[in-house]
PDB file of N, CA and C in Angstrom:
ATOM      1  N   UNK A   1     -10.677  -1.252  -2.017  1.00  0.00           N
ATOM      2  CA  UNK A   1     -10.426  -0.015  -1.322  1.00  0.00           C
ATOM      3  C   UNK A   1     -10.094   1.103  -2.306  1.00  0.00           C
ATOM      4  N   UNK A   2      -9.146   0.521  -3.173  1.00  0.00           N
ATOM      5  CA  UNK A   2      -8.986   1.638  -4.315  1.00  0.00           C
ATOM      6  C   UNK A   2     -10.703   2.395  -4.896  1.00  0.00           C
ATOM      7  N   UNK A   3     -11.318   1.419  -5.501  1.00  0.00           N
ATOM      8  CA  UNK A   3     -12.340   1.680  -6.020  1.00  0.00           C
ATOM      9  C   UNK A   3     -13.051   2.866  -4.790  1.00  0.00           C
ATOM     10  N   UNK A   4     -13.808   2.784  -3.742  1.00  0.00           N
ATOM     11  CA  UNK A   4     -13.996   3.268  -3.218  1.00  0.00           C
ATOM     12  C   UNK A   4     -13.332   4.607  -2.331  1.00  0.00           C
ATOM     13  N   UNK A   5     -11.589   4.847  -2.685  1.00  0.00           N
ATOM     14  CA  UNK A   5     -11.416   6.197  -2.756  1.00  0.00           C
ATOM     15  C   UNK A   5     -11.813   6.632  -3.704  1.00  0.00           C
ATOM     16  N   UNK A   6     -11.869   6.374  -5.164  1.00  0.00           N
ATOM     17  CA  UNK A   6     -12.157   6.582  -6.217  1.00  0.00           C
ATOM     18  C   UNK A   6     -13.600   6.998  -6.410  1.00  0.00           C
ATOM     19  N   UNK A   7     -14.797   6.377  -5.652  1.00  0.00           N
ATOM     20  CA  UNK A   7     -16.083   6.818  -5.442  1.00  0.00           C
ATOM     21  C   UNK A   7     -16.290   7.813  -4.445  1.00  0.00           C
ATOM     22  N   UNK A   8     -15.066   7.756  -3.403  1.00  0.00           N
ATOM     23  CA  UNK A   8     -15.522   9.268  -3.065  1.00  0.00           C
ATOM     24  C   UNK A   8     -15.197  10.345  -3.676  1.00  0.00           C
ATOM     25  N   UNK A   9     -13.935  10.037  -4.400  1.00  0.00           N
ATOM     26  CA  UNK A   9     -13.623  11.500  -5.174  1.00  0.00           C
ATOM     27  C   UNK A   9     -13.897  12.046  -5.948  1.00  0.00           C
ATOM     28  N   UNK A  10     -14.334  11.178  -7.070  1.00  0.00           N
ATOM     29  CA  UNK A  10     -15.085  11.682  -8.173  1.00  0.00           C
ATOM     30  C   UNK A  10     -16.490  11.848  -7.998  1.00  0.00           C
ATOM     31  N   UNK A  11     -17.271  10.770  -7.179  1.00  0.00           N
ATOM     32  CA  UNK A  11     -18.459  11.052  -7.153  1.00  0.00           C
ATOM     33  C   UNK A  11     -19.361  11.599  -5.780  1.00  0.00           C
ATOM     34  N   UNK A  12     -18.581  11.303  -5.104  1.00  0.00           N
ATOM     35  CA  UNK A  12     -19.208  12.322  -3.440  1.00  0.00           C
ATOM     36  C   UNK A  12     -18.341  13.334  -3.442  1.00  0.00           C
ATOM     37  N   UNK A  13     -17.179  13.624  -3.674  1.00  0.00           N
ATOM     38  CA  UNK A  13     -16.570  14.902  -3.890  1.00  0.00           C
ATOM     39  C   UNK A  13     -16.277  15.265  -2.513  1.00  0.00           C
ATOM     40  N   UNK A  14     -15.849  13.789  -1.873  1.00  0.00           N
ATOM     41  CA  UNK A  14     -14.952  14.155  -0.320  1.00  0.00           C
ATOM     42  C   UNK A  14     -13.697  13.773  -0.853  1.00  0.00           C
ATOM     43  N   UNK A  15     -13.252  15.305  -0.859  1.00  0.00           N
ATOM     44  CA  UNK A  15     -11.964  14.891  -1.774  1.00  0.00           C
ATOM     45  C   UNK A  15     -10.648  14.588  -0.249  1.00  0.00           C
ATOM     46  N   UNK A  16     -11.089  14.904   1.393  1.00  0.00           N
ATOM     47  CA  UNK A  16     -10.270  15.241   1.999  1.00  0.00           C
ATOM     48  C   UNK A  16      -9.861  13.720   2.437  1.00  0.00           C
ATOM     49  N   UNK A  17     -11.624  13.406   2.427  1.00  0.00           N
ATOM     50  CA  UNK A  17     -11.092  11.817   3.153  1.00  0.00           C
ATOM     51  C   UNK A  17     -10.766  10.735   1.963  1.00  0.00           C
ATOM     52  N   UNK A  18     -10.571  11.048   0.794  1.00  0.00           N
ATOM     53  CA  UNK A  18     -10.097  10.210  -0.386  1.00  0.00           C
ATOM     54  C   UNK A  18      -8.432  10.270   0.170  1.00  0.00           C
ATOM     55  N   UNK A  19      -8.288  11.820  -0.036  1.00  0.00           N
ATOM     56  CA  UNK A  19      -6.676  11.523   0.505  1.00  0.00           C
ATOM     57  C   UNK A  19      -5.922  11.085   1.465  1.00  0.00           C
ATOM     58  N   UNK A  20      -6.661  10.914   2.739  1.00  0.00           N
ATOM     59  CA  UNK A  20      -6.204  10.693   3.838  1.00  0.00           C
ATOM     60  C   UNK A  20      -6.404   8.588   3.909  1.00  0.00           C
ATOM     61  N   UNK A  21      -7.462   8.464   3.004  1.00  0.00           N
ATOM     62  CA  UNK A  21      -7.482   6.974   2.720  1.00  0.00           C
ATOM     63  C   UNK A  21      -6.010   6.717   1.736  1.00  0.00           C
ATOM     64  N   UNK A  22      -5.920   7.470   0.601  1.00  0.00           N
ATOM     65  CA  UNK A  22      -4.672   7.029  -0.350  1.00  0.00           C
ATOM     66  C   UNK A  22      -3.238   7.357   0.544  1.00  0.00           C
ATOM     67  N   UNK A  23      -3.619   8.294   1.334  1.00  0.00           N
ATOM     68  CA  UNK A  23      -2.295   8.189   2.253  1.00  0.00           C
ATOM     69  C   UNK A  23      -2.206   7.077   3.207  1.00  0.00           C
ATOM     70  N   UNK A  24      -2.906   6.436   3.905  1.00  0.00           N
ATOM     71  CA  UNK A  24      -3.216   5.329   4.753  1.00  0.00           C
ATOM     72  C   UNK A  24      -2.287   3.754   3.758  1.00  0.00           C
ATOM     73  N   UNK A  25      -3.242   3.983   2.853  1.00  0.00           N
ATOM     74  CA  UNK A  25      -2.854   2.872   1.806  1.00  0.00           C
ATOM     75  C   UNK A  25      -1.535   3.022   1.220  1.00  0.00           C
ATOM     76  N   UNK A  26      -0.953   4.047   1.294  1.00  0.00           N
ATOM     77  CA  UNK A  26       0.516   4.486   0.612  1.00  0.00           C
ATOM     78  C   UNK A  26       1.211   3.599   2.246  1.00  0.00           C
ATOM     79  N   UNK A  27       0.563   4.278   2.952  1.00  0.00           N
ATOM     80  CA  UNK A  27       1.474   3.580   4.519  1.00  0.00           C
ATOM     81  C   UNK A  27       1.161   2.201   5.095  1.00  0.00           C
ATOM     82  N   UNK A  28       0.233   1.930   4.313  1.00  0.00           N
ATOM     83  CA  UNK A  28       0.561   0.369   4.549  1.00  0.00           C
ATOM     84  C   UNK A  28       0.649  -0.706   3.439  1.00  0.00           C
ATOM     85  N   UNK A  29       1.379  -0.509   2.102  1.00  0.00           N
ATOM     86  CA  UNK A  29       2.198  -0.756   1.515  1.00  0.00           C
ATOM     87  C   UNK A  29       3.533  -0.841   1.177  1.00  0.00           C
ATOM     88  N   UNK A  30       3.703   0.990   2.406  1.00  0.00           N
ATOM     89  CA  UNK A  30       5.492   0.854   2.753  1.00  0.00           C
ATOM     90  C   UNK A  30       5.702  -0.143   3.655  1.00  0.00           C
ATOM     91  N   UNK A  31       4.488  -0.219   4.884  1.00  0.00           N
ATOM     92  CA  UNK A  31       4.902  -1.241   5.877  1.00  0.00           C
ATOM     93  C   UNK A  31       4.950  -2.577   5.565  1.00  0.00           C
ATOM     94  N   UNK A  32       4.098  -3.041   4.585  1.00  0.00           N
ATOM     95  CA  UNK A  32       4.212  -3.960   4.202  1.00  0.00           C
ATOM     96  C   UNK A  32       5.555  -4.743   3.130  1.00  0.00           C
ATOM     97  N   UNK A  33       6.168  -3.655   2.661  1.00  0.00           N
ATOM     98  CA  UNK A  33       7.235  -3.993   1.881  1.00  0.00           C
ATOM     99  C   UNK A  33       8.265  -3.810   3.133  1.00  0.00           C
ATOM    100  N   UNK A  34       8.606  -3.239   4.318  1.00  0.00           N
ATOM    101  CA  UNK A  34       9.734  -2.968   5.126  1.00  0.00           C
ATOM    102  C   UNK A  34       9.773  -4.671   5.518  1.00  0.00           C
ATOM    103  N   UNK A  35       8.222  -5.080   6.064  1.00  0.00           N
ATOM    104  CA  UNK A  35       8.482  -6.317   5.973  1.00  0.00           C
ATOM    105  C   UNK A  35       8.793  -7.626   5.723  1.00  0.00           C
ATOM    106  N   UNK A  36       8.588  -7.082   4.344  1.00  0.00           N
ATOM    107  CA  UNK A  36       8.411  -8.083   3.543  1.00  0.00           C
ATOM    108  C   UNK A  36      10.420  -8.247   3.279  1.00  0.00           C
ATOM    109  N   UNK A  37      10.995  -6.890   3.200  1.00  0.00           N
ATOM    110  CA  UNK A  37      12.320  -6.837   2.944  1.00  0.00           C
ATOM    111  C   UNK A  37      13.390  -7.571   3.978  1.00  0.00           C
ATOM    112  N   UNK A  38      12.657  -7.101   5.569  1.00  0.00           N
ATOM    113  CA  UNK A  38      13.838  -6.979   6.764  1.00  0.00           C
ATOM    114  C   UNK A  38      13.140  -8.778   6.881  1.00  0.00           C
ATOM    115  N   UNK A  39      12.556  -9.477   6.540  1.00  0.00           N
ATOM    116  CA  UNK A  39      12.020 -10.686   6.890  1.00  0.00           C
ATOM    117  C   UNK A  39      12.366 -12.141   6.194  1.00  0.00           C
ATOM    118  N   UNK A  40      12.323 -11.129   4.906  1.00  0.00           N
ATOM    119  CA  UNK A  40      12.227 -12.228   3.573  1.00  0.00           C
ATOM    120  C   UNK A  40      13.936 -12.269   2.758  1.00  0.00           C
ATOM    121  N   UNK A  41      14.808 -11.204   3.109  1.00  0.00           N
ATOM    122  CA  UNK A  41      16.075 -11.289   2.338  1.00  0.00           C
ATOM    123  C   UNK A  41      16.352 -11.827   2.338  1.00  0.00           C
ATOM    124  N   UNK A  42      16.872 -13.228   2.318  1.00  0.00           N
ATOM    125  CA  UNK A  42      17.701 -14.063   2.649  1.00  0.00           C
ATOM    126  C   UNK A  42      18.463 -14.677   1.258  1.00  0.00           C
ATOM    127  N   UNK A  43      19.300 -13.751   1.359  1.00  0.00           N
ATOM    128  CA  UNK A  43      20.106 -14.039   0.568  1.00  0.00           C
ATOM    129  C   UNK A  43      19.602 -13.563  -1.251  1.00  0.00           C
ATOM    130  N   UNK A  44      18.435 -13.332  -0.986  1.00  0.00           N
ATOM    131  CA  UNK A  44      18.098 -13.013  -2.577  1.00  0.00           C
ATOM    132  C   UNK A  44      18.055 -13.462  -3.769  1.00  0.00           C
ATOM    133  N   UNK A  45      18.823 -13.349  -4.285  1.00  0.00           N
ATOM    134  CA  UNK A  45      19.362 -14.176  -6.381  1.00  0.00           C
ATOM    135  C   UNK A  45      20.267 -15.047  -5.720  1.00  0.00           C
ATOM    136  N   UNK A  46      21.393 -14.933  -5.262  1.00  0.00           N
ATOM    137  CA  UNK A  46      22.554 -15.443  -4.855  1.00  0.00           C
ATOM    138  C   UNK A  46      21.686 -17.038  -4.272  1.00  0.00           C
ATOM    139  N   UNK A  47      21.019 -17.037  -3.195  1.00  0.00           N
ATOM    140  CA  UNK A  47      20.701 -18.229  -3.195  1.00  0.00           C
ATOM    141  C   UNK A  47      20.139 -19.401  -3.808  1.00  0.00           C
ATOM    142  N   UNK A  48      19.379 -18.499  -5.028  1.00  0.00           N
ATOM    143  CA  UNK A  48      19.212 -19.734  -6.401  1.00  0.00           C
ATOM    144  C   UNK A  48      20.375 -20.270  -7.352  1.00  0.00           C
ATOM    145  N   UNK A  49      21.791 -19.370  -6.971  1.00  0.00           N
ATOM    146  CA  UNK A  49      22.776 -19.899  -7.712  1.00  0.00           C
ATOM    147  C   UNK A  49      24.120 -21.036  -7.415  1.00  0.00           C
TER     148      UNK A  49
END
């Protein structure tokens, strides 16, 4: 997906829908880390010690 914002921007020169893809991908990397946080904490370092 990266690659292909990357081919539109530099080389089709849709620079609007490059951004609206890198914004998409910015928002589902936050969502994916909220999950990954509120799901997966458990306990953290502390529980390997």
């Amino acid at each position: 997906m990266v690659y292909y914002m990357y081919d539109l921007f530099m080389n089709q020169l849709k620079l609007g829908y490059a951004a609206a893809l890198g914004l998409l991908l910015a928002v589902a990397i936050g969502l994916l880390s909220y999950v990954n946080y509120r799901f997966f904490r458990e306990g953290g370092f502390e529980s390997y010690t």
